[in-house]
Short mmCIF file of C-alpha atoms and ligand atoms in Angstrom, two decimals:
data_model
loop_
_atom_site.label_atom_id
_atom_site.label_comp_id
_atom_site.label_asym_id
_atom_site.label_seq_id
_atom_site.Cartn_x
_atom_site.Cartn_y
_atom_site.Cartn_z
CA UNK Y 1 -112.98 31.74 15.46
CA UNK Y 2 -116.14 33.85 15.22
CA UNK Y 3 -119.45 32.26 16.09
CA UNK Y 4 -120.93 32.29 12.60
CA UNK Y 5 -117.90 30.52 11.20
CA UNK Y 6 -117.92 28.02 14.03
CA UNK Y 7 -121.61 27.31 13.38
CA UNK Y 8 -120.98 26.85 9.66
CA UNK Y 9 -118.10 24.47 10.27
CA UNK Y 10 -120.12 22.55 12.82
CA UNK Y 11 -123.11 22.18 10.53
CA UNK Y 12 -120.87 21.17 7.61
CA UNK Y 13 -119.22 18.51 9.74
CA UNK Y 14 -122.61 17.29 10.87
CA UNK Y 15 -123.92 17.15 7.30
CA UNK Y 16 -120.80 15.33 6.11
CA UNK Y 17 -121.00 12.80 8.87
CA UNK Y 18 -124.69 12.07 8.72
CA UNK Y 19 -125.17 8.45 7.95
CA UNK Y 20 -127.37 8.14 4.93
CA UNK Y 21 -129.95 5.41 5.30
CA UNK Y 22 -128.47 2.21 3.95
CA UNK Y 23 -124.82 3.21 4.50
CA UNK Y 24 -123.80 1.82 7.88
CA UNK Y 25 -121.12 3.74 9.71
CA UNK Y 26 -118.65 0.85 9.71
CA UNK Y 27 -118.82 0.76 5.90
CA UNK Y 28 -118.06 4.47 5.73
CA UNK Y 29 -115.13 3.88 8.06
CA UNK Y 30 -113.88 1.10 5.79
CA UNK Y 31 -114.12 3.44 2.80
CA UNK Y 32 -112.11 6.03 4.78
CA UNK Y 33 -109.52 3.38 5.51
CA UNK Y 34 -109.10 2.27 1.90
CA UNK Y 35 -108.99 5.86 0.66
CA UNK Y 36 -106.40 6.67 3.33
CA UNK Y 37 -104.13 3.91 2.05
CA UNK Y 38 -104.61 4.91 -1.61
CA UNK Y 39 -104.18 8.66 -1.14
CA UNK Y 40 -101.28 8.13 1.29
CA UNK Y 41 -99.47 5.80 -1.12
CA UNK Y 42 -100.10 8.17 -4.04
CA UNK Y 43 -98.75 11.14 -2.03
CA UNK Y 44 -95.69 9.13 -1.03
CA UNK Y 45 -95.01 8.19 -4.67
CA UNK Y 46 -95.60 11.76 -5.87
CA UNK Y 47 -93.16 13.14 -3.27
CA UNK Y 48 -90.44 10.61 -4.14
CA UNK Y 49 -87.09 12.04 -3.05
CA UNK Y 50 -87.93 15.66 -3.92
CA UNK Y 51 -87.40 17.70 -0.71
CA UNK Y 52 -90.05 20.34 -1.56
CA UNK Y 53 -92.74 17.78 -2.32
CA UNK Y 54 -91.83 15.71 0.71
CA UNK Y 55 -92.35 18.69 2.97
CA UNK Y 56 -95.79 19.33 1.41
CA UNK Y 57 -96.79 15.70 2.04
CA UNK Y 58 -95.34 15.81 5.56
CA UNK Y 59 -97.23 19.04 6.32
CA UNK Y 60 -100.51 17.50 5.12
CA UNK Y 61 -99.80 14.52 7.38
CA UNK Y 62 -98.61 16.38 10.50
CA UNK Y 63 -100.46 19.68 10.23
CA UNK Y 64 -103.83 18.54 8.85
CA UNK Y 65 -104.37 14.79 9.09
CA UNK Y 66 -102.74 14.34 12.52
CA UNK Y 67 -104.97 16.83 14.40
CA UNK Y 68 -108.17 15.43 12.87
CA UNK Y 69 -107.16 11.88 13.80
CA UNK Y 70 -106.11 12.98 17.27
CA UNK Y 71 -109.39 14.79 17.99
CA UNK Y 72 -111.23 11.57 17.22
CA UNK Y 73 -108.91 9.40 19.32
CA UNK Y 74 -108.88 11.83 22.22
CA UNK Y 75 -112.67 12.04 22.28
CA UNK Y 76 -112.68 8.29 22.70
CA UNK Y 77 -109.96 8.32 25.36
CA UNK Y 78 -111.81 11.09 27.17
CA UNK Y 79 -114.58 8.74 28.20
CA UNK Y 80 -112.51 5.69 29.07
CA UNK Y 81 -111.86 6.35 32.77
CA UNK Y 82 -115.45 7.17 33.79
CA UNK Y 83 -116.82 4.48 31.50
CA UNK Y 84 -114.58 1.70 32.82
CA UNK Y 85 -115.27 2.71 36.40
CA UNK Y 86 -119.03 3.00 35.95
CA UNK Y 87 -119.60 -0.14 33.87
CA UNK Y 88 -117.28 -2.38 35.87
CA UNK Y 89 -118.52 -1.37 39.29
CA UNK Y 90 -122.16 -1.63 38.19
CA UNK Y 91 -121.41 -5.02 36.63
CA UNK Y 92 -120.03 -6.26 39.94
CA UNK Y 93 -122.64 -4.57 42.15
CA UNK Y 94 -125.48 -6.02 40.08
CA UNK Y 95 -124.20 -9.53 40.67
CA UNK Y 96 -125.47 -8.95 44.19
CA UNK Y 97 -123.44 -11.82 45.59
CA UNK Y 98 -119.67 -11.99 45.92
CA UNK Y 99 -119.62 -15.73 45.26
CA UNK Y 100 -120.93 -15.04 41.76
CA UNK Y 101 -118.14 -12.53 41.31
CA UNK Y 102 -115.57 -15.15 42.29
CA UNK Y 103 -117.02 -17.67 39.84
CA UNK Y 104 -117.34 -15.25 36.96
CA UNK Y 105 -113.93 -13.74 37.71
CA UNK Y 106 -112.37 -17.21 37.74
CA UNK Y 107 -113.92 -18.12 34.40
CA UNK Y 108 -112.95 -14.82 32.84
CA UNK Y 109 -109.34 -14.84 34.03
CA UNK Y 110 -108.94 -18.54 33.14
CA UNK Y 111 -110.19 -17.82 29.63
CA UNK Y 112 -107.87 -14.81 29.31
CA UNK Y 113 -104.83 -16.74 30.47
CA UNK Y 114 -105.38 -19.78 28.26
CA UNK Y 115 -106.19 -17.85 25.09
CA UNK Y 116 -103.28 -15.45 25.57
CA UNK Y 117 -100.88 -18.35 26.10
CA UNK Y 118 -102.21 -20.06 22.98
CA UNK Y 119 -101.63 -16.90 20.96
CA UNK Y 120 -98.06 -16.45 22.20
CA UNK Y 121 -97.21 -20.09 21.41
CA UNK Y 122 -98.78 -19.73 17.97
CA UNK Y 123 -96.68 -16.64 17.19
CA UNK Y 124 -93.44 -18.34 18.19
CA UNK Y 125 -94.29 -21.52 16.30
CA UNK Y 126 -95.05 -19.61 13.11
CA UNK Y 127 -91.76 -17.75 13.31
CA UNK Y 128 -89.94 -21.04 13.74
CA UNK Y 129 -91.64 -22.62 10.78
CA UNK Y 130 -91.19 -19.72 8.35
CA UNK Y 131 -87.98 -18.11 9.71
CA UNK Y 132 -88.59 -14.69 8.10
CA UNK Y 133 -85.59 -13.17 9.91
CA UNK Y 134 -83.02 -15.75 8.81
CA UNK Y 135 -80.80 -14.38 6.05
CA UNK Y 136 -82.27 -10.86 6.45
CA UNK Y 137 -80.19 -8.50 4.38
CA UNK Y 138 -77.59 -6.65 6.55
CA UNK Y 139 -77.86 -3.35 4.67
CA UNK Y 140 -81.64 -3.26 5.08
CA UNK Y 141 -81.26 -4.08 8.76
CA UNK Y 142 -78.82 -1.20 9.23
CA UNK Y 143 -80.95 1.29 7.32
CA UNK Y 144 -84.05 0.36 9.35
CA UNK Y 145 -82.09 0.63 12.59
CA UNK Y 146 -80.79 4.08 11.57
CA UNK Y 147 -84.24 5.25 10.52
CA UNK Y 148 -86.16 4.13 13.60
CA UNK Y 149 -83.64 4.01 16.44
CA UNK Y 150 -84.86 7.37 17.80
CA UNK Y 151 -88.40 5.96 18.11
CA UNK Y 152 -87.01 2.85 19.79
CA UNK Y 153 -85.12 5.01 22.31
CA UNK Y 154 -88.35 6.85 23.08
CA UNK Y 155 -90.16 3.58 23.91
CA UNK Y 156 -87.18 2.40 25.91
CA UNK Y 157 -87.26 5.55 28.02
CA UNK Y 158 -90.81 4.65 29.10
CA UNK Y 159 -89.63 1.53 30.92
CA UNK Y 160 -86.85 1.27 33.41
CA UNK Y 161 -84.17 -1.31 32.93
CA UNK Y 162 -82.94 -0.91 36.52
CA UNK Y 163 -80.49 -3.47 37.79
CA UNK Y 164 -79.79 -4.31 41.40
CA UNK Y 165 -83.16 -3.54 43.01
CA UNK Y 166 -83.61 -4.78 46.57
CA UNK Y 167 -86.37 -7.31 47.34
CA UNK Y 168 -88.52 -4.61 48.95
CA UNK Y 169 -88.13 -2.38 45.90
CA UNK Y 170 -89.13 -5.22 43.60
CA UNK Y 171 -92.18 -6.08 45.72
CA UNK Y 172 -93.21 -2.42 45.79
CA UNK Y 173 -92.84 -2.18 42.03
CA UNK Y 174 -95.19 -5.12 41.52
CA UNK Y 175 -97.68 -3.65 44.00
CA UNK Y 176 -97.51 -0.26 42.28
CA UNK Y 177 -98.66 -1.99 39.16
CA UNK Y 178 -102.14 -2.68 40.47
CA UNK Y 179 -102.34 -1.18 43.96
CA UNK Y 180 -100.45 2.11 43.97
CA UNK Y 181 -100.46 4.40 46.99
CA UNK Y 182 -101.97 7.15 44.90
CA UNK Y 183 -104.71 5.78 42.68
CA UNK Y 184 -105.51 9.18 41.17
CA UNK Y 185 -101.89 9.59 40.09
CA UNK Y 186 -102.08 6.22 38.33
CA UNK Y 187 -105.40 7.07 36.69
CA UNK Y 188 -104.11 10.37 35.36
CA UNK Y 189 -101.34 8.39 33.65
CA UNK Y 190 -104.08 6.15 32.22
CA UNK Y 191 -102.71 3.14 34.12
CA UNK Y 192 -105.81 1.03 33.92
CA UNK Y 193 -105.09 -1.81 36.36
CA UNK Y 194 -105.42 0.34 39.52
CA UNK Y 195 -108.66 1.78 38.12
CA UNK Y 196 -109.97 -1.73 37.56
CA UNK Y 197 -109.04 -2.78 41.09
CA UNK Y 198 -110.80 0.29 42.48
CA UNK Y 199 -113.93 -0.38 40.39
CA UNK Y 200 -114.01 -4.06 41.42
CA UNK Y 201 -113.65 -3.19 45.09
CA UNK Y 202 -116.23 -0.42 44.83
CA UNK Y 203 -118.73 -2.76 43.14
CA UNK Y 204 -118.00 -5.51 45.68
CA UNK Y 205 -118.48 -3.06 48.56
CA UNK Y 206 -121.79 -1.93 47.05
CA UNK Y 207 -123.12 -5.49 47.29
CA UNK Y 208 -122.84 -5.13 51.08
CA UNK Y 209 -125.02 -2.00 51.17
CA UNK Y 210 -128.83 -2.19 51.63
CA UNK Y 211 -130.67 -2.84 48.36
CA UNK Y 212 -132.44 0.50 48.03
CA UNK Y 213 -129.23 2.52 48.32
CA UNK Y 214 -127.29 0.12 46.16
CA UNK Y 215 -129.93 0.42 43.40
CA UNK Y 216 -129.74 4.21 43.63
CA UNK Y 217 -125.98 4.18 43.17
CA UNK Y 218 -126.20 1.66 40.32
CA UNK Y 219 -128.81 3.75 38.52
CA UNK Y 220 -126.52 6.76 38.83
CA UNK Y 221 -123.50 4.87 37.54
CA UNK Y 222 -125.53 3.43 34.65
CA UNK Y 223 -126.52 6.96 33.66
CA UNK Y 224 -122.86 8.01 33.71
CA UNK Y 225 -121.96 5.05 31.48
CA UNK Y 226 -124.79 5.85 29.07
CA UNK Y 227 -123.76 9.49 28.84
CA UNK Y 228 -120.18 8.44 28.08
CA UNK Y 229 -121.41 6.17 25.32
CA UNK Y 230 -123.34 9.21 24.05
CA UNK Y 231 -120.06 11.13 23.76
CA UNK Y 232 -118.67 8.22 21.79
CA UNK Y 233 -121.63 8.60 19.46
CA UNK Y 234 -120.49 12.16 18.73
CA UNK Y 235 -116.93 10.97 18.13
CA UNK Y 236 -118.07 8.21 15.80
CA UNK Y 237 -119.59 10.79 13.46
CA UNK Y 238 -116.04 11.89 12.82
CA UNK Y 239 -114.79 8.33 12.42
CA UNK Y 240 -114.73 7.95 8.60
CA UNK Y 241 -112.79 11.22 8.15
CA UNK Y 242 -110.53 10.61 11.13
CA UNK Y 243 -109.68 7.10 9.96
CA UNK Y 244 -108.86 8.45 6.52
CA UNK Y 245 -106.52 10.98 8.17
CA UNK Y 246 -104.88 8.51 10.55
CA UNK Y 247 -104.12 6.05 7.78
CA UNK Y 248 -103.04 8.72 5.30
CA UNK Y 249 -100.56 10.12 7.85
CA UNK Y 250 -98.89 6.74 8.30
CA UNK Y 251 -98.77 5.66 4.66
CA UNK Y 252 -97.80 9.06 3.21
CA UNK Y 253 -94.83 9.40 5.51
CA UNK Y 254 -93.44 5.90 5.43
CA UNK Y 255 -94.72 4.66 2.10
CA UNK Y 256 -95.38 1.08 1.18
CA UNK Y 257 -91.78 0.16 0.34
CA UNK Y 258 -91.13 -0.63 4.00
CA UNK Y 259 -93.82 -3.23 3.67
CA UNK Y 260 -91.88 -4.84 0.85
CA UNK Y 261 -88.69 -5.04 2.91
CA UNK Y 262 -90.49 -6.66 5.79
CA UNK Y 263 -93.06 -8.48 3.68
CA UNK Y 264 -92.45 -11.99 5.00
CA UNK Y 265 -92.49 -10.86 8.64
CA UNK Y 266 -95.70 -8.89 8.07
CA UNK Y 267 -97.37 -11.80 6.25
CA UNK Y 268 -96.50 -14.26 9.04
CA UNK Y 269 -97.84 -11.96 11.77
CA UNK Y 270 -101.00 -11.19 9.80
CA UNK Y 271 -101.50 -14.91 9.13
CA UNK Y 272 -101.33 -15.48 12.89
CA UNK Y 273 -104.02 -12.86 13.49
CA UNK Y 274 -106.23 -14.47 10.85
CA UNK Y 275 -105.78 -17.94 12.36
CA UNK Y 276 -106.81 -16.66 15.80
CA UNK Y 277 -109.69 -14.61 14.44
CA UNK Y 278 -111.15 -17.03 11.92
CA UNK Y 279 -110.14 -20.46 13.24
CA UNK Y 280 -109.43 -20.30 16.98
CA UNK Y 281 -112.21 -17.88 17.97
CA UNK Y 282 -114.91 -19.59 15.87
CA UNK Y 283 -114.01 -22.89 17.57
CA UNK Y 284 -114.38 -21.19 20.97
CA UNK Y 285 -117.62 -19.50 19.92
CA UNK Y 286 -119.11 -22.79 18.76
CA UNK Y 287 -117.91 -24.92 21.67
CA UNK Y 288 -117.80 -22.60 24.68
CA UNK Y 289 -120.40 -19.97 23.79
CA UNK Y 290 -122.55 -22.43 21.77
CA UNK Y 291 -123.38 -19.75 19.20
CA UNK Y 292 -123.07 -19.66 15.44
CA UNK Y 293 -119.54 -18.33 14.76
CA UNK Y 294 -120.54 -16.70 11.47
CA UNK Y 295 -123.43 -14.84 13.03
CA UNK Y 296 -121.40 -13.87 16.10
CA UNK Y 297 -118.53 -12.48 14.03
CA UNK Y 298 -120.89 -10.76 11.60
CA UNK Y 299 -122.66 -8.94 14.43
CA UNK Y 300 -119.26 -7.92 15.79
CA UNK Y 301 -118.16 -6.13 12.59
CA UNK Y 302 -118.62 -2.61 14.06
CA UNK Y 303 -116.35 -3.62 16.95
CA UNK Y 304 -113.68 -4.93 14.58
CA UNK Y 305 -113.81 -1.84 12.39
CA UNK Y 306 -113.47 0.46 15.41
CA UNK Y 307 -110.57 -1.57 16.80
CA UNK Y 308 -108.85 -1.61 13.42
CA UNK Y 309 -109.19 2.10 12.87
CA UNK Y 310 -108.28 3.27 16.38
CA UNK Y 311 -105.57 0.68 17.21
CA UNK Y 312 -106.78 0.97 20.76
CA UNK Y 313 -108.63 -1.53 22.94
CA UNK Y 314 -109.55 1.27 25.35
CA UNK Y 315 -110.98 3.47 22.62
CA UNK Y 316 -112.98 0.49 21.28
CA UNK Y 317 -114.49 -0.34 24.67
CA UNK Y 318 -117.58 1.88 24.36
CA UNK Y 319 -118.43 0.31 20.99
CA UNK Y 320 -117.89 -3.23 22.26
CA UNK Y 321 -120.08 -2.56 25.30
CA UNK Y 322 -122.88 -1.29 23.10
CA UNK Y 323 -122.67 -4.02 20.46
CA UNK Y 324 -122.28 -6.84 23.01
CA UNK Y 325 -125.47 -5.79 24.79
CA UNK Y 326 -127.57 -4.65 21.86
CA UNK Y 327 -126.55 -7.05 19.09
CA UNK Y 328 -124.98 -10.05 20.77
CA UNK Y 329 -127.51 -10.39 23.57
CA UNK Y 330 -124.96 -10.33 26.39
CA UNK Y 331 -126.44 -9.26 29.72
CA UNK Y 332 -125.16 -5.84 30.90
CA UNK Y 333 -123.65 -7.18 34.11
CA UNK Y 334 -121.57 -9.68 32.10
CA UNK Y 335 -120.53 -7.28 29.34
CA UNK Y 336 -119.84 -4.61 32.00
CA UNK Y 337 -117.59 -7.01 33.86
CA UNK Y 338 -115.74 -8.89 31.10
CA UNK Y 339 -115.16 -6.14 28.53
CA UNK Y 340 -113.47 -3.46 30.68
CA UNK Y 341 -111.33 -6.15 32.30
CA UNK Y 342 -110.47 -7.63 28.91
CA UNK Y 343 -109.63 -4.26 27.34
CA UNK Y 344 -106.77 -4.01 29.82
CA UNK Y 345 -105.81 -7.58 30.62
CA UNK Y 346 -106.68 -9.77 27.66
CA UNK Y 347 -104.53 -9.10 24.63
CA UNK Y 348 -104.18 -12.21 22.51
CA UNK Y 349 -103.10 -10.34 19.39
CA UNK Y 350 -100.47 -8.51 21.39
CA UNK Y 351 -99.07 -11.74 22.88
CA UNK Y 352 -98.90 -13.30 19.40
CA UNK Y 353 -97.22 -10.21 17.98
CA UNK Y 354 -94.71 -10.00 20.83
CA UNK Y 355 -93.70 -13.64 20.39
CA UNK Y 356 -93.20 -12.97 16.68
CA UNK Y 357 -91.08 -9.85 17.22
CA UNK Y 358 -88.77 -11.46 19.78
CA UNK Y 359 -88.11 -14.42 17.48
CA UNK Y 360 -87.85 -12.29 14.35
CA UNK Y 361 -85.31 -9.86 15.83
CA UNK Y 362 -83.38 -12.81 17.31
CA UNK Y 363 -83.26 -14.39 13.84
CA UNK Y 364 -82.15 -11.14 12.22
CA UNK Y 365 -79.29 -10.82 14.73
CA UNK Y 366 -78.44 -14.52 14.42
CA UNK Y 367 -79.27 -15.24 18.09
CA UNK Y 368 -80.36 -18.79 18.89
CA UNK Y 369 -82.90 -19.01 21.69
CA UNK Y 370 -82.88 -22.28 23.66
CA UNK Y 371 -86.13 -24.13 24.36
CA UNK Y 372 -86.19 -22.90 27.95
CA UNK Y 373 -85.63 -19.34 26.77
CA UNK Y 374 -88.57 -19.73 24.41
CA UNK Y 375 -90.78 -21.00 27.20
CA UNK Y 376 -89.72 -17.90 29.12
CA UNK Y 377 -90.62 -15.77 26.09
CA UNK Y 378 -94.14 -17.25 26.11
CA UNK Y 379 -94.59 -16.49 29.80
CA UNK Y 380 -93.17 -13.01 29.50
CA UNK Y 381 -95.36 -12.31 26.46
CA UNK Y 382 -98.44 -13.38 28.40
CA UNK Y 383 -97.59 -11.14 31.35
CA UNK Y 384 -96.51 -8.18 29.30
CA UNK Y 385 -99.71 -8.50 27.24
CA UNK Y 386 -101.63 -8.26 30.52
CA UNK Y 387 -99.65 -5.18 31.50
CA UNK Y 388 -99.71 -3.46 28.10
CA UNK Y 389 -101.82 -0.34 27.83
CA UNK Y 390 -104.77 -0.55 25.42
CA UNK Y 391 -103.56 2.39 23.35
CA UNK Y 392 -101.78 2.56 19.98
CA UNK Y 393 -98.31 1.04 20.42
CA UNK Y 394 -99.11 0.34 24.08
CA UNK Y 395 -97.24 -2.96 24.08
CA UNK Y 396 -93.95 -1.67 22.69
CA UNK Y 397 -92.24 -0.44 25.89
CA UNK Y 398 -92.91 -3.72 27.71
CA UNK Y 399 -91.97 -5.73 24.65
CA UNK Y 400 -88.52 -4.19 24.86
CA UNK Y 401 -88.13 -5.46 28.41
CA UNK Y 402 -89.12 -8.96 27.24
CA UNK Y 403 -86.43 -8.80 24.57
CA UNK Y 404 -83.84 -7.63 27.08
CA UNK Y 405 -84.73 -10.47 29.49
CA UNK Y 406 -83.92 -13.15 26.94
CA UNK Y 407 -80.81 -11.53 25.52
CA UNK Y 408 -82.27 -10.10 22.31
CA UNK Y 409 -81.14 -6.47 21.79
CA UNK Y 410 -84.16 -4.31 22.70
CA UNK Y 411 -83.22 -1.56 20.28
CA UNK Y 412 -83.57 -4.19 17.51
CA UNK Y 413 -87.27 -3.35 17.75
CA UNK Y 414 -86.39 -0.42 15.47
CA UNK Y 415 -86.32 -2.90 12.57
CA UNK Y 416 -90.06 -3.50 12.79
CA UNK Y 417 -91.30 -0.11 13.99
CA UNK Y 418 -91.95 1.22 10.50
CA UNK Y 419 -94.70 -1.32 9.88
CA UNK Y 420 -95.99 -1.39 13.40
CA UNK Y 421 -99.04 0.78 12.93
CA UNK Y 422 -100.45 -1.66 10.40
CA UNK Y 423 -99.78 -4.64 12.67
CA UNK Y 424 -101.14 -2.70 15.64
CA UNK Y 425 -104.44 -2.25 13.83
CA UNK Y 426 -104.68 -6.00 13.28
CA UNK Y 427 -103.62 -7.03 16.77
CA UNK Y 428 -106.10 -4.66 18.36
CA UNK Y 429 -108.91 -6.40 16.44
CA UNK Y 430 -107.67 -9.76 17.77
CA UNK Y 431 -107.35 -8.32 21.29
CA UNK Y 432 -110.83 -6.87 21.41
CA UNK Y 433 -112.50 -9.86 19.78
CA UNK Y 434 -110.90 -12.09 22.44
CA UNK Y 435 -112.88 -10.15 25.03
CA UNK Y 436 -116.07 -10.34 22.99
CA UNK Y 437 -115.71 -14.12 22.61
CA UNK Y 438 -115.07 -14.40 26.35
CA UNK Y 439 -118.36 -12.54 26.95
CA UNK Y 440 -120.20 -15.16 24.90
CA UNK Y 441 -118.59 -17.94 26.93
CA UNK Y 442 -119.29 -16.37 30.33
CA UNK Y 443 -122.86 -15.53 29.29
CA UNK Y 444 -123.50 -19.15 28.29
CA UNK Y 445 -121.82 -20.60 31.38
CA UNK Y 446 -123.71 -18.29 33.73
CA UNK Y 447 -127.09 -18.88 32.09
CA UNK Y 448 -126.51 -22.65 32.09
CA UNK Y 449 -125.98 -22.34 35.86
CA UNK Y 450 -129.10 -20.25 36.30
CA UNK Y 451 -131.10 -22.77 34.27
CA UNK Y 452 -129.66 -25.71 36.24
N1 LIG A 501 -102.87 -1.27 20.45
C1 LIG A 501 -103.06 -2.45 21.26
C2 LIG A 501 -104.42 -2.37 21.94
O1 LIG A 501 -104.88 -1.32 22.26
C3 LIG A 501 -101.99 -2.61 22.29
C4 LIG A 501 -100.69 -2.97 21.62
O2 LIG A 501 -100.46 -4.17 21.38
O3 LIG A 501 -99.88 -2.09 21.34
O4 LIG A 501 -105.03 -3.39 22.17
#
């Protein structure tokens, strides 16, 4: 592209994305979202079964909307590794004392574990009460399986269902999860747990270094984190258009009729998200963080909008770090510790969703899960939510292993894949807000201790 054209395009994009005073970015993103649904649904209706029209709609989705959405998402992913490393290690190093790290880590992990377990139990209970999969029409089941089995096979290929591993092989597999031999290899695959372990150890080791040199290193890391957040600022200018494109691409291709077929399942899962978000979290905000839930959630709107539109906890991390510190009054060392950890390990929405899918698919296939199997489902959902990657659809490969463990056919996941993007948007909001609520709790607990 010649330079003049590039400059014109760049200035047009800048003009388009300038936030007029009075129109906050998150509102523009919401408008993009709604327009994406409307235009996508209209395109899907217009195409109907006509092959020519369908290819036009598919080209607009794959050739135009997809790249715009991807540029936005990739700009966000671009900063995740340096940002997580810098903010987490600074968060730990600034604690200055490893005992504080132990206390804060204990609180954080305890909160993560309890809230994730609650969410998984809630999901399973809802599915029991409503039974959306019982009496599911066989023809619909078959057509969904036919339509989405290729996608299911793709997810399945990402996890190994190896039988007959020796004890040493099993132990090594678990170790590889968080302490691989080659940390750079893991990081290039965006495996976040090893990166987190490295950042925690690095920050902890910094606390042992003389103050002047530690401060130097922290100042340097803080600058890196700030610069990364600056890159996110550039990406966010694209957000309203990218969100329009991402949503259009999904709705135009799959249409809203899938939603009708799976309406009850979708409603139950969404209801679960709403209960966690607007009942469970407010209770935690009021009791553990001692803050006004309405005010806390209202200030978190930009975080929720980013999570909803990117379907990625990792991509939302820069926004949550900024909002937690600037608008929610969380100290940087607490936000820098809890949020990166939470983006990888704390996924309440994912645990709820996974519990729902396992039960739903079991109901559709007429499989009865015993009470002990259901307890196992809860545990597996909690652990697979910890291991799931904070990217769109990050939980699906592990979810298939959970299904296999309890005797539910893993490829049955194909039945729900068509509506997964929508549910992914919702569960990412629940995931990220779980971390933000945890920040409020840890902030209050730590300041109560300081005051004591
Ligand atoms: N998209 C989710 C997240 O990033 C992960 C998932 O459940 O697929 O939090």
